[in-house]
PDB file of N, CA and C in Angstrom:
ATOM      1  N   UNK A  44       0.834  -1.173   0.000  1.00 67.00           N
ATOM      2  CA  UNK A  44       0.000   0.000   0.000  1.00 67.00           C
ATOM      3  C   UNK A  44       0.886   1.246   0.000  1.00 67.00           C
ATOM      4  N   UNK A  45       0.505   2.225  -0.456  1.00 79.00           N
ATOM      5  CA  UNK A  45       1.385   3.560  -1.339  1.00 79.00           C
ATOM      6  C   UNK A  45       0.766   3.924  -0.405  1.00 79.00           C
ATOM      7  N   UNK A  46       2.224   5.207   0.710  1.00 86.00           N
ATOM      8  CA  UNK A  46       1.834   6.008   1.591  1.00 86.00           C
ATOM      9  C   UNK A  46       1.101   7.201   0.989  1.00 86.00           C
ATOM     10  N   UNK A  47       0.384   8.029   1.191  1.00 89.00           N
ATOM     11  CA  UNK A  47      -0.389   9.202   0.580  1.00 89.00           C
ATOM     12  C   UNK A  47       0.180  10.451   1.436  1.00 89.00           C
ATOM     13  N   UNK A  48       0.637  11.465   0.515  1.00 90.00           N
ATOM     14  CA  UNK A  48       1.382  12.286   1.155  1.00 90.00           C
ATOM     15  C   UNK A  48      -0.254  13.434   1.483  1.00 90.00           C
ATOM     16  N   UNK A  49      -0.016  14.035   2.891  1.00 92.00           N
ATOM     17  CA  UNK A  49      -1.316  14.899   3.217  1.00 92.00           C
ATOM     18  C   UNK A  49      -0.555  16.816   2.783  1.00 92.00           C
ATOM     19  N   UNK A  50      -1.644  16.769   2.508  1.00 92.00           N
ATOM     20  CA  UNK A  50      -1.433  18.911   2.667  1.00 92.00           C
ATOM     21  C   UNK A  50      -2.452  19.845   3.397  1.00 92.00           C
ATOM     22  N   UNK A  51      -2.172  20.668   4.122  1.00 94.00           N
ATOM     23  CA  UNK A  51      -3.188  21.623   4.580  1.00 94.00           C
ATOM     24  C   UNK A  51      -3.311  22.459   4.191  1.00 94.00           C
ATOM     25  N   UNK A  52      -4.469  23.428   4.054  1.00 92.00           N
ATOM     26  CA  UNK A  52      -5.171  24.192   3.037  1.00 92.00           C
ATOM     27  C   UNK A  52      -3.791  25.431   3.145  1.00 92.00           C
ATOM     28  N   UNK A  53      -3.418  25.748   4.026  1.00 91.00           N
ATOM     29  CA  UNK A  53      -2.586  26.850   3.778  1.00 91.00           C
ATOM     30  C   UNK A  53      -1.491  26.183   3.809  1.00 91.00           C
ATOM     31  N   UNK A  54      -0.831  25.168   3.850  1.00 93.00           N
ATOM     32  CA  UNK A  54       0.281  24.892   2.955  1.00 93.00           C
ATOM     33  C   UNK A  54      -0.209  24.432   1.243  1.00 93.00           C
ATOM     34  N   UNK A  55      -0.926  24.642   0.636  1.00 94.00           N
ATOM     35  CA  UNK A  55      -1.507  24.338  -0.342  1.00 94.00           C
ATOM     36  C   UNK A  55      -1.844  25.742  -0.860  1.00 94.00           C
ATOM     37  N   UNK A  56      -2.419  26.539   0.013  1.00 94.00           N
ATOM     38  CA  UNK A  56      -2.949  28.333  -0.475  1.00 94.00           C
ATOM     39  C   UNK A  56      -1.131  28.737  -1.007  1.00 94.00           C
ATOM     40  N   UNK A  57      -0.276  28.646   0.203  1.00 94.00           N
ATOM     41  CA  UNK A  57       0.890  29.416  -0.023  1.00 94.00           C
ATOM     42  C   UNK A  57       1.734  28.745  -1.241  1.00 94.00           C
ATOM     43  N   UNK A  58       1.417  27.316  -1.602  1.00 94.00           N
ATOM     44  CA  UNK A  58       2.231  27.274  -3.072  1.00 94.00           C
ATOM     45  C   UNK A  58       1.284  27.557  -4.324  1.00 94.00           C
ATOM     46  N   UNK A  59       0.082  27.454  -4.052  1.00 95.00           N
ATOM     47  CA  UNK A  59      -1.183  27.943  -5.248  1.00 95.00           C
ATOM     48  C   UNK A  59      -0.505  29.578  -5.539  1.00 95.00           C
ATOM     49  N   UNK A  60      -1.408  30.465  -4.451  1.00 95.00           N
ATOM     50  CA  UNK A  60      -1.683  31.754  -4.416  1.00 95.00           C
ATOM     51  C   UNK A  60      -0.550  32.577  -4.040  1.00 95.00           C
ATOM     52  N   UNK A  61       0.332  32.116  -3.162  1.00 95.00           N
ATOM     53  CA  UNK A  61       1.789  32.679  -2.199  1.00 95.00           C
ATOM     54  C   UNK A  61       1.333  32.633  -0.852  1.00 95.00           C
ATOM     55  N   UNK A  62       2.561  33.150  -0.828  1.00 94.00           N
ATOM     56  CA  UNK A  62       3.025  32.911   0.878  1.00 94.00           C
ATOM     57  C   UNK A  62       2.255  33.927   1.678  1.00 94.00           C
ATOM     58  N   UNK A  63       1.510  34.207   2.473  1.00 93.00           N
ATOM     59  CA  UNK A  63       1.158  35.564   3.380  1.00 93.00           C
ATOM     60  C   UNK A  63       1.984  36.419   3.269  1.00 93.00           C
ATOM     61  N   UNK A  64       2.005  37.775   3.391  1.00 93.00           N
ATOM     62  CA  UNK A  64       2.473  38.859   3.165  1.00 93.00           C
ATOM     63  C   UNK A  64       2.297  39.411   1.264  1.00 93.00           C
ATOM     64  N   UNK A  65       2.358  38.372   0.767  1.00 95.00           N
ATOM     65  CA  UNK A  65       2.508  38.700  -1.007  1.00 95.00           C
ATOM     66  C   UNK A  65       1.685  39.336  -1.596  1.00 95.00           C
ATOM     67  N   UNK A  66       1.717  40.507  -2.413  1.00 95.00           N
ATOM     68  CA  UNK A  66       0.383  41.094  -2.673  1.00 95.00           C
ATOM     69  C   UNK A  66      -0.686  40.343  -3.598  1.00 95.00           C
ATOM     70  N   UNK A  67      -0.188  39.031  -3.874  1.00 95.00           N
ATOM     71  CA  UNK A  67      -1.321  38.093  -4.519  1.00 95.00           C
ATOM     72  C   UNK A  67      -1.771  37.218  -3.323  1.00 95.00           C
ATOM     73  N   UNK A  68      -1.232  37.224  -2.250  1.00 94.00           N
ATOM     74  CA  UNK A  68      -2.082  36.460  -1.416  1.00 94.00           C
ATOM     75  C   UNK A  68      -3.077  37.314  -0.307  1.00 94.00           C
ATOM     76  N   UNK A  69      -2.506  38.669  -0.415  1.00 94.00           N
ATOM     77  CA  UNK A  69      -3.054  39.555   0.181  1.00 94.00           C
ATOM     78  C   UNK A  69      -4.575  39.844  -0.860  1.00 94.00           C
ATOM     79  N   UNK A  70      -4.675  40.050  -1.737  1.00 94.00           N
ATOM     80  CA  UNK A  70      -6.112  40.283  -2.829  1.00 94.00           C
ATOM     81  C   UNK A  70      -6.743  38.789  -2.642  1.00 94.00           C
ATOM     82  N   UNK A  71      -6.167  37.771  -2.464  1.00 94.00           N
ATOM     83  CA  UNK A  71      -6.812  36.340  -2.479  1.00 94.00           C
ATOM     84  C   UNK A  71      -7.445  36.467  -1.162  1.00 94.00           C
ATOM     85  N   UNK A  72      -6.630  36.590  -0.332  1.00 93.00           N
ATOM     86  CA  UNK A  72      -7.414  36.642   1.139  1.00 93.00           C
ATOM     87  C   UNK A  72      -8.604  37.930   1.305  1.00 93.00           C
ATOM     88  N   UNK A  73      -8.306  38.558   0.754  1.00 92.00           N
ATOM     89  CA  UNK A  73      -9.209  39.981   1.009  1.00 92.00           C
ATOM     90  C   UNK A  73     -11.012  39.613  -0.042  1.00 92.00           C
ATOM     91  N   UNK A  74     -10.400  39.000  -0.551  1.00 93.00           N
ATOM     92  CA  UNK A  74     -11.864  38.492  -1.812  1.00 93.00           C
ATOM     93  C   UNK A  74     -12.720  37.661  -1.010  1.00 93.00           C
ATOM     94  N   UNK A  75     -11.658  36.612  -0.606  1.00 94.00           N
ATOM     95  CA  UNK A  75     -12.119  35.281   0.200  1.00 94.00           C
ATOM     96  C   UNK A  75     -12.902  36.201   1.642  1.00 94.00           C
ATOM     97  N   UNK A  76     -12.304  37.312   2.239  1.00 92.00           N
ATOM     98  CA  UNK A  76     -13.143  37.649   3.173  1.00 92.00           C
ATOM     99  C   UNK A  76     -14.300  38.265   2.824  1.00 92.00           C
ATOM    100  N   UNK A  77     -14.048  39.284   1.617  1.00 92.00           N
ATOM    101  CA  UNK A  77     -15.329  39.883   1.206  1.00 92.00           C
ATOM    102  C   UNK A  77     -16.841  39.136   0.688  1.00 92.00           C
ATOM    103  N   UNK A  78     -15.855  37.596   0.216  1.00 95.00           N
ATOM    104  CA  UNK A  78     -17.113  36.640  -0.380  1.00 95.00           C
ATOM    105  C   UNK A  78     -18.081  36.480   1.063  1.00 95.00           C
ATOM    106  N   UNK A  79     -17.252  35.736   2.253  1.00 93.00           N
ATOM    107  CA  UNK A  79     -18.025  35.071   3.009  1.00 93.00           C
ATOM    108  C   UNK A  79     -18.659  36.269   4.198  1.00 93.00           C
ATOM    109  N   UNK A  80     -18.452  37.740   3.940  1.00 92.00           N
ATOM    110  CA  UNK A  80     -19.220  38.869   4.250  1.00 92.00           C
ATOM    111  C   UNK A  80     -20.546  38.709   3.845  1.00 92.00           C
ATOM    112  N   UNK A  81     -19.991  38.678   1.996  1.00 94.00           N
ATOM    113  CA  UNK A  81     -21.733  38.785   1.638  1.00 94.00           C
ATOM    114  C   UNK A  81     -22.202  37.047   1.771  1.00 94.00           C
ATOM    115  N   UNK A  82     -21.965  36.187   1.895  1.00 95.00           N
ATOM    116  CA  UNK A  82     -22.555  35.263   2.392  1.00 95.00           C
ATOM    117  C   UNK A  82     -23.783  35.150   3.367  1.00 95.00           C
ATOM    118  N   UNK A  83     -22.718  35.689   4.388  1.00 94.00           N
ATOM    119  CA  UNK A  83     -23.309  35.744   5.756  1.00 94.00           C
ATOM    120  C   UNK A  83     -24.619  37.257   5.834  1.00 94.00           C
ATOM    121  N   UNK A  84     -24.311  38.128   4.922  1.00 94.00           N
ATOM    122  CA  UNK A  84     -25.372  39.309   4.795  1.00 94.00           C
ATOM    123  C   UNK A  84     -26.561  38.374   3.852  1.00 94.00           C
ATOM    124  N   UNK A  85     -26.025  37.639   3.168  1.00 97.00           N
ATOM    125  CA  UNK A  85     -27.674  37.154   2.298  1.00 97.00           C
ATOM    126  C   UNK A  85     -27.805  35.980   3.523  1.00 97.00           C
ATOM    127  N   UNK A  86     -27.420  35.129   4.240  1.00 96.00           N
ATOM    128  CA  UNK A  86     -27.992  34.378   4.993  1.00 96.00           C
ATOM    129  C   UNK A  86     -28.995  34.941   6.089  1.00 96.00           C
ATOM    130  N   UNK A  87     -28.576  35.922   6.413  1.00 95.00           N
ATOM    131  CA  UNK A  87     -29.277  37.290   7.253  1.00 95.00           C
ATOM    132  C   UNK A  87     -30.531  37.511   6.690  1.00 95.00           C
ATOM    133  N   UNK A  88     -30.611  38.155   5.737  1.00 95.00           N
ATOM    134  CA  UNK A  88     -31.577  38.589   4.866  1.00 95.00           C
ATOM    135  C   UNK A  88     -32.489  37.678   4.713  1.00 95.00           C
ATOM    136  N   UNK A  89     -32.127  36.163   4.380  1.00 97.00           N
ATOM    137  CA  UNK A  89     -32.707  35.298   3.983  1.00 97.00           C
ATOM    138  C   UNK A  89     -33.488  34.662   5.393  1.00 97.00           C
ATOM    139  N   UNK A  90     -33.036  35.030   6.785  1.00 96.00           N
ATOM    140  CA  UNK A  90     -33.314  34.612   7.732  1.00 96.00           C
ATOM    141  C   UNK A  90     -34.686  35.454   8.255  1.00 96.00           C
ATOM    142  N   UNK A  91     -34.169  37.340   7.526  1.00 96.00           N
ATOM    143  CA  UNK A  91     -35.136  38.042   8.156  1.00 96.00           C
ATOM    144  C   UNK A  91     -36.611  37.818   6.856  1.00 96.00           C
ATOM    145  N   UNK A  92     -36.612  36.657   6.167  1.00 97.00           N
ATOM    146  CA  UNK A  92     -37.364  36.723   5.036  1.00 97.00           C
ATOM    147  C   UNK A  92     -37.579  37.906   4.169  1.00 97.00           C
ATOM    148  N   UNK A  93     -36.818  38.852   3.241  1.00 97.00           N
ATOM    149  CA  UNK A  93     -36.677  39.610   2.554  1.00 97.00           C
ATOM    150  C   UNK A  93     -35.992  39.418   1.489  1.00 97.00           C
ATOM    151  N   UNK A  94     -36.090  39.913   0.418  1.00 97.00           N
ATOM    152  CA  UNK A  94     -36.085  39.696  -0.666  1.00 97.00           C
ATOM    153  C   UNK A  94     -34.721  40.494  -1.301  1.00 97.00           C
ATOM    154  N   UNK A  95     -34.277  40.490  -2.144  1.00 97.00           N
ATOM    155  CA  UNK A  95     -32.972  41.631  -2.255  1.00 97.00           C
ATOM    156  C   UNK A  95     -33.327  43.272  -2.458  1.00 97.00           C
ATOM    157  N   UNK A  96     -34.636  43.324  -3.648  1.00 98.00           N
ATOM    158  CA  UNK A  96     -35.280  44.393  -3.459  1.00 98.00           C
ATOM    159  C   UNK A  96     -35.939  44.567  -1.752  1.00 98.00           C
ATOM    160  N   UNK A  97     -36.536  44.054  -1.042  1.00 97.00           N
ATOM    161  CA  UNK A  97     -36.930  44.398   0.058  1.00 97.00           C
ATOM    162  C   UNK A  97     -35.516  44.987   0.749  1.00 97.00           C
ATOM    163  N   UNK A  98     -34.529  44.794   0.788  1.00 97.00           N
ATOM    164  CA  UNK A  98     -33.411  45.004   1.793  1.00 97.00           C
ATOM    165  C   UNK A  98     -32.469  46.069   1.269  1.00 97.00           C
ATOM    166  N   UNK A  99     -32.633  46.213  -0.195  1.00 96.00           N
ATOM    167  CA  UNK A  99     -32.240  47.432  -0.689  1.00 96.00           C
ATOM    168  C   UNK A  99     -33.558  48.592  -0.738  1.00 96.00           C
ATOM    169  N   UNK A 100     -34.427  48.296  -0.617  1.00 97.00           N
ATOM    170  CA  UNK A 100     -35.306  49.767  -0.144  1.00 97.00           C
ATOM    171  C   UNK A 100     -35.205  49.966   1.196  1.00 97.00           C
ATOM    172  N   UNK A 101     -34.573  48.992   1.985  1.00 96.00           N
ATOM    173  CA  UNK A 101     -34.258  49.471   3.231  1.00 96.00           C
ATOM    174  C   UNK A 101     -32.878  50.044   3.592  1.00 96.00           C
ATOM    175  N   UNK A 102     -32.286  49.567   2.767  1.00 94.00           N
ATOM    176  CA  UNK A 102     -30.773  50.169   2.565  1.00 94.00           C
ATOM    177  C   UNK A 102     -30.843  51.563   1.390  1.00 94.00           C
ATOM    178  N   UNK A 103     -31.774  51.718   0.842  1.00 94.00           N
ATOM    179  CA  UNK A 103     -31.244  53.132  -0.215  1.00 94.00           C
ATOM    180  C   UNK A 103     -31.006  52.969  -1.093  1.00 94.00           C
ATOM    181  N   UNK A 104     -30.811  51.194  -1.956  1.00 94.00           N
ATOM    182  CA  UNK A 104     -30.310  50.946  -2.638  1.00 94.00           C
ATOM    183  C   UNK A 104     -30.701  50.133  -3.624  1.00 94.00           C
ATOM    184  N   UNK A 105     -30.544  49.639  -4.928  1.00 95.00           N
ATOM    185  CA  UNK A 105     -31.415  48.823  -6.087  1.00 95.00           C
ATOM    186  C   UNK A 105     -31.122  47.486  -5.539  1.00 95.00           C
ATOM    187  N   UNK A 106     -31.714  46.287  -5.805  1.00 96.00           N
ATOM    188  CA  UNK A 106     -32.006  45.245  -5.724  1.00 96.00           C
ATOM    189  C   UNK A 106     -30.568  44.401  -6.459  1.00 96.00           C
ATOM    190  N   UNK A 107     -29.696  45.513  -7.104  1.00 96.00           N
ATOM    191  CA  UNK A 107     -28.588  44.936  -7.893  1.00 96.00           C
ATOM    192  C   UNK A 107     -27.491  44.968  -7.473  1.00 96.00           C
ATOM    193  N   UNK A 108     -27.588  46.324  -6.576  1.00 94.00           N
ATOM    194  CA  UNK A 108     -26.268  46.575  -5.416  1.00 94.00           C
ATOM    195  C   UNK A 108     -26.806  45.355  -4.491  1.00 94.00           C
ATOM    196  N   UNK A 109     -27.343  45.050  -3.858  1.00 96.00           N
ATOM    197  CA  UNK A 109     -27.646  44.026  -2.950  1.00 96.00           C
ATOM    198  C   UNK A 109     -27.062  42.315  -3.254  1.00 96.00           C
ATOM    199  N   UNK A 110     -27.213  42.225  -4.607  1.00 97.00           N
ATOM    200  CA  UNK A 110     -26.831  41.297  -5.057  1.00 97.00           C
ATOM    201  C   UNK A 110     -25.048  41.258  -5.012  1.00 97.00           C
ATOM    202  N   UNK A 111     -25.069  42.426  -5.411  1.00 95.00           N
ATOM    203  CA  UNK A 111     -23.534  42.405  -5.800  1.00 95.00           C
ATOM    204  C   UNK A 111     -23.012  42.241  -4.198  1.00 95.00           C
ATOM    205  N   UNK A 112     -23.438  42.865  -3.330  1.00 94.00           N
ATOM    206  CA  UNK A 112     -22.227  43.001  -1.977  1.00 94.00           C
ATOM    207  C   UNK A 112     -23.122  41.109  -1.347  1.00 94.00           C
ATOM    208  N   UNK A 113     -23.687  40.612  -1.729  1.00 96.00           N
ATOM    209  CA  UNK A 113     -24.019  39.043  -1.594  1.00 96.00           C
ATOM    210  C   UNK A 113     -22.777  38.505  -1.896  1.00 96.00           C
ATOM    211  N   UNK A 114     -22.740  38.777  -3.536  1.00 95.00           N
ATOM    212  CA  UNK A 114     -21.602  38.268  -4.026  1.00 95.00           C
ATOM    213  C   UNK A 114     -20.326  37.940  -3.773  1.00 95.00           C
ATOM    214  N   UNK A 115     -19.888  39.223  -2.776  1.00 93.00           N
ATOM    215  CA  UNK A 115     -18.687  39.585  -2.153  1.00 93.00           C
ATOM    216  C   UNK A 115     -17.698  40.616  -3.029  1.00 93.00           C
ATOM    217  N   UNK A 116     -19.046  41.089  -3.904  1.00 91.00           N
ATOM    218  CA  UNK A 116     -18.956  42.548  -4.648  1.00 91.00           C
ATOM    219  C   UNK A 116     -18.902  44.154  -4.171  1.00 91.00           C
ATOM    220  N   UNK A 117     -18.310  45.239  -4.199  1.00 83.00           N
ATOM    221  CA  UNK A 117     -18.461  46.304  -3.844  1.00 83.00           C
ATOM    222  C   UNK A 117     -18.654  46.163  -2.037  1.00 83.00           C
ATOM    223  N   UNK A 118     -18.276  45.376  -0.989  1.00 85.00           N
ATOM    224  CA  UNK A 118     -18.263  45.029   0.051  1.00 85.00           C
ATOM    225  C   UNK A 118     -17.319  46.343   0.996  1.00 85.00           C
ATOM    226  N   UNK A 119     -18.036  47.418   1.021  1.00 88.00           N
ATOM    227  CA  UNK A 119     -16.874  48.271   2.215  1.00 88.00           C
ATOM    228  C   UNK A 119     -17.846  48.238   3.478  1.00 88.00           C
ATOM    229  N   UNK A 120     -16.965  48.958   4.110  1.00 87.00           N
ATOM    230  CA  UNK A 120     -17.194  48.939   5.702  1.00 87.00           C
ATOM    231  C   UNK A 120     -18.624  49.611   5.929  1.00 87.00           C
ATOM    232  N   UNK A 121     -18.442  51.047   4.954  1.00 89.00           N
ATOM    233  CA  UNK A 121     -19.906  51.735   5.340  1.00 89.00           C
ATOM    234  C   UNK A 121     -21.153  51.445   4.820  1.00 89.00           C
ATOM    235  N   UNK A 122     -20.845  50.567   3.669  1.00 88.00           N
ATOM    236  CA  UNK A 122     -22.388  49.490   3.022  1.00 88.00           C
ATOM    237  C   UNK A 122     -22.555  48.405   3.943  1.00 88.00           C
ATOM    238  N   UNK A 123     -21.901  47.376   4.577  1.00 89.00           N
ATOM    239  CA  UNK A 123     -21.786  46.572   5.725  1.00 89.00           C
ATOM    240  C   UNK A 123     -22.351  47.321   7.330  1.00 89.00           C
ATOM    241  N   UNK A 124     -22.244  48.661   7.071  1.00 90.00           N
ATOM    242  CA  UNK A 124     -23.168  49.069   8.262  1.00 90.00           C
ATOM    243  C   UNK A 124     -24.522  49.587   7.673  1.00 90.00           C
ATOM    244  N   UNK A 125     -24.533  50.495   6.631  1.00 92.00           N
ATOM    245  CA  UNK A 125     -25.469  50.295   6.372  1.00 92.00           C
ATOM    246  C   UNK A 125     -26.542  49.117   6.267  1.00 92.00           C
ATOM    247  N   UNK A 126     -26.464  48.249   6.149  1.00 94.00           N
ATOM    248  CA  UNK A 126     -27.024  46.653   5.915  1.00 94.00           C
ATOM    249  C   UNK A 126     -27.508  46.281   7.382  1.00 94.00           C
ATOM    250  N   UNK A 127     -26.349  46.020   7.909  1.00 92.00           N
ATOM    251  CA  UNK A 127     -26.565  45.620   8.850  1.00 92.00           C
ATOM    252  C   UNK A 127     -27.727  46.451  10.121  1.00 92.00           C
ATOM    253  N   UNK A 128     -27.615  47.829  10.082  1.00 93.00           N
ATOM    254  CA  UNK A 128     -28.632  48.314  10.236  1.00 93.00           C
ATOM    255  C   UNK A 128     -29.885  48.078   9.706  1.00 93.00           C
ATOM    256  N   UNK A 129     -30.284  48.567   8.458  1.00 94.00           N
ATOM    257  CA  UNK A 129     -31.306  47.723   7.752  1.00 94.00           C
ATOM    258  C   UNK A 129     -31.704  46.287   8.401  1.00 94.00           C
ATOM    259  N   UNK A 130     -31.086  45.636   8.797  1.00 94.00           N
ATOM    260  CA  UNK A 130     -31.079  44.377   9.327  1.00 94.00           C
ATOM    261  C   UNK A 130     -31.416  44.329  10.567  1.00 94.00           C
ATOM    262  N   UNK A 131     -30.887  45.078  11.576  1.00 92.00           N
ATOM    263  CA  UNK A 131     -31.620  45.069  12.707  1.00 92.00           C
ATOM    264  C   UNK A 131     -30.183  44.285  13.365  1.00 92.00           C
ATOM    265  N   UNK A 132     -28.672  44.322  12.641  1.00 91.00           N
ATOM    266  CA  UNK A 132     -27.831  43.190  13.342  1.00 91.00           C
ATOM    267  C   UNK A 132     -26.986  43.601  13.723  1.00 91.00           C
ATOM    268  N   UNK A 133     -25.926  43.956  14.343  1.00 88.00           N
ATOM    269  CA  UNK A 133     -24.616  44.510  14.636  1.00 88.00           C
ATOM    270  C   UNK A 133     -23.704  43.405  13.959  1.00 88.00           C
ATOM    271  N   UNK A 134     -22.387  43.980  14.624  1.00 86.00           N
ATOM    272  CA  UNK A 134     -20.892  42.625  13.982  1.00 86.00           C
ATOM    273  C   UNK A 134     -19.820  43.190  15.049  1.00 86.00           C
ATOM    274  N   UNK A 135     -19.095  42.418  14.908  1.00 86.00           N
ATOM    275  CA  UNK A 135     -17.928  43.193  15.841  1.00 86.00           C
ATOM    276  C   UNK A 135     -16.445  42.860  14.713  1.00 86.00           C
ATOM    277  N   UNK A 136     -15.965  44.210  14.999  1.00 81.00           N
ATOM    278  CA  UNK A 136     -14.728  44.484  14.473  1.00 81.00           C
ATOM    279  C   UNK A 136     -13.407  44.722  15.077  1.00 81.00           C
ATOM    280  N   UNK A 137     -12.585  43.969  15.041  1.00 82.00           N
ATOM    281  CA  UNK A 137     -10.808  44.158  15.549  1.00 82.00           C
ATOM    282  C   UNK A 137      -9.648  44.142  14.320  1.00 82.00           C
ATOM    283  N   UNK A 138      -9.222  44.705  15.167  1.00 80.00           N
ATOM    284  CA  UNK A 138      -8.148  45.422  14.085  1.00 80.00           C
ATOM    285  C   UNK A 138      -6.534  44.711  14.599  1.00 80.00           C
ATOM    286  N   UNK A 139      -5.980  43.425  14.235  1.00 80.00           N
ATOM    287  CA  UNK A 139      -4.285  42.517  15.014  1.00 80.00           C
ATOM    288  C   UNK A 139      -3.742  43.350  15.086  1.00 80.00           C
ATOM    289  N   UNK A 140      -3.221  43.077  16.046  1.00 80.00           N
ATOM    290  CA  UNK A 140      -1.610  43.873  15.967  1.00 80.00           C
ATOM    291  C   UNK A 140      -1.999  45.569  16.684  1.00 80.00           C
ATOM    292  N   UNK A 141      -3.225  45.745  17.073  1.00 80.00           N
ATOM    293  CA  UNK A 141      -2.750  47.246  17.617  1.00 80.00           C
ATOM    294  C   UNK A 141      -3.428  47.123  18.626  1.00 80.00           C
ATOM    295  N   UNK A 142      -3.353  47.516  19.610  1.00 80.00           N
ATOM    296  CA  UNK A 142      -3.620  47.502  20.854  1.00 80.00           C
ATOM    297  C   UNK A 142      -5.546  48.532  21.044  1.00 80.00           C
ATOM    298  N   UNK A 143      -6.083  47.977  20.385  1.00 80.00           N
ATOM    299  CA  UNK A 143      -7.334  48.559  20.616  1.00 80.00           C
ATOM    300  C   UNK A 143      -8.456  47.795  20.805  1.00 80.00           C
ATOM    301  N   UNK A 144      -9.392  48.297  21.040  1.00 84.00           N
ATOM    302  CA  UNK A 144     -10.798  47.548  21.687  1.00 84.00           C
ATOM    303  C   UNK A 144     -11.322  46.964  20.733  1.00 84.00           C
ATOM    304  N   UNK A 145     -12.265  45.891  20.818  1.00 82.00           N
ATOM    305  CA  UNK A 145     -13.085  45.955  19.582  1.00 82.00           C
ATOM    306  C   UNK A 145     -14.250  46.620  18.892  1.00 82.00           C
ATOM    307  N   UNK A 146     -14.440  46.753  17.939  1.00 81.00           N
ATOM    308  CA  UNK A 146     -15.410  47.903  17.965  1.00 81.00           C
ATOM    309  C   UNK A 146     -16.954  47.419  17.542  1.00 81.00           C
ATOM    310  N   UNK A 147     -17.551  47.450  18.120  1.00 86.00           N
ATOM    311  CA  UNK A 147     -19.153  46.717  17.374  1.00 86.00           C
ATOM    312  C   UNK A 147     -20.037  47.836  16.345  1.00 86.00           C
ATOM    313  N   UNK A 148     -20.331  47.380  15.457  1.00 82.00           N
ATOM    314  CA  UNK A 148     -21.190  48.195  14.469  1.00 82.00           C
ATOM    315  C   UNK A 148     -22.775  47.755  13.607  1.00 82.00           C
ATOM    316  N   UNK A 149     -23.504  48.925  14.029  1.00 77.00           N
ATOM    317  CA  UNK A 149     -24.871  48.355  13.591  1.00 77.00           C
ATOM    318  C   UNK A 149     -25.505  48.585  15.137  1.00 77.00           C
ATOM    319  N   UNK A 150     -27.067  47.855  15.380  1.00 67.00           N
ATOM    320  CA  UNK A 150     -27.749  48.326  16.314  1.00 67.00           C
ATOM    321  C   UNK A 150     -28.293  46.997  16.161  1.00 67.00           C
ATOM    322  N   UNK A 151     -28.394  46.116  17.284  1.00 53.00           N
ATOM    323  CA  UNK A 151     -29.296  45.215  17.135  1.00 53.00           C
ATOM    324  C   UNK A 151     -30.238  45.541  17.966  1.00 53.00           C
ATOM    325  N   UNK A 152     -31.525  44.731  17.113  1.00 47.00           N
ATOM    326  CA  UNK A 152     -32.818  45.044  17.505  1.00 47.00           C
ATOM    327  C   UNK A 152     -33.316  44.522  18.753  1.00 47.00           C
TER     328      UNK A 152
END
C-alpha cells in the first residue's frame, strides 16, 4: 500500500496563491473575506425573510447593489453598516496587531 502524502489548506494556499504577506495572497485573502461577508449578509436577509429588493429599499439601494455586496462585490465597511442596520444586526470588528478595543457596528434590535 502507497503512503499518501497529506497537505493543509494553507500549505496548499501558499504554493497555489503565495506565501502571506505577497500582494497576490493579500487580494486572495481579502476576496475570500469579502465573499463570506456577503454570504453571511444574504444568509441574514434570507433569515429576516426579505427579498434583495426588500433590503435594498431598506438600505437606499437597487435590488442589484444588494446582489452584488451578496456576491462579495463592492463590500466596504460603510455598506456593511449600512445593511446591517437595515437588518436590525450589529458585527464586531478588531483590528491585530494594535492595541485597541473591539469595535461593534450596527444596532441590534
Amino acid at each position: 500500500m502507497e503512503d499518501k502524502q497529506w497537505y493543509t489548506l494553507d500549505s496548499l494556499t501558499d504554493e497555489i496563491i503565495g506565501p502571506k504577506g505577497t500582494p497576490e495572497r493579500e487580494d486572495f485573502d481579502a476576496e475570500v473575506a469579502s465573499a463570506l461577508i456577503g454570504a453571511s449578509i444574504k444568509n441574514a436577509r434570507k433569515a429576516s425573510h426579505l427579498t434583495q429588493a426588500e433590503l435594498g429599499e431598506r438600505v437606499g439601494v437597487q435590488a442589484a447593489q444588494i446582489s452584488k455586496i451578496e456576491s462579495g462585490r463592492n463590500v466596504t465597511i460603510t455598506t456593511i453598516i449600512r445593511v446591517l442596520n437595515a437588518l436590525g444586526l450589529s458585527a464586531t470588528f478588531s483590528i491585530n496587531g494594535l492595541d485597541l478595543e473591539p469595535v461593534t457596528i450596527g444596532a441590534a434590535r
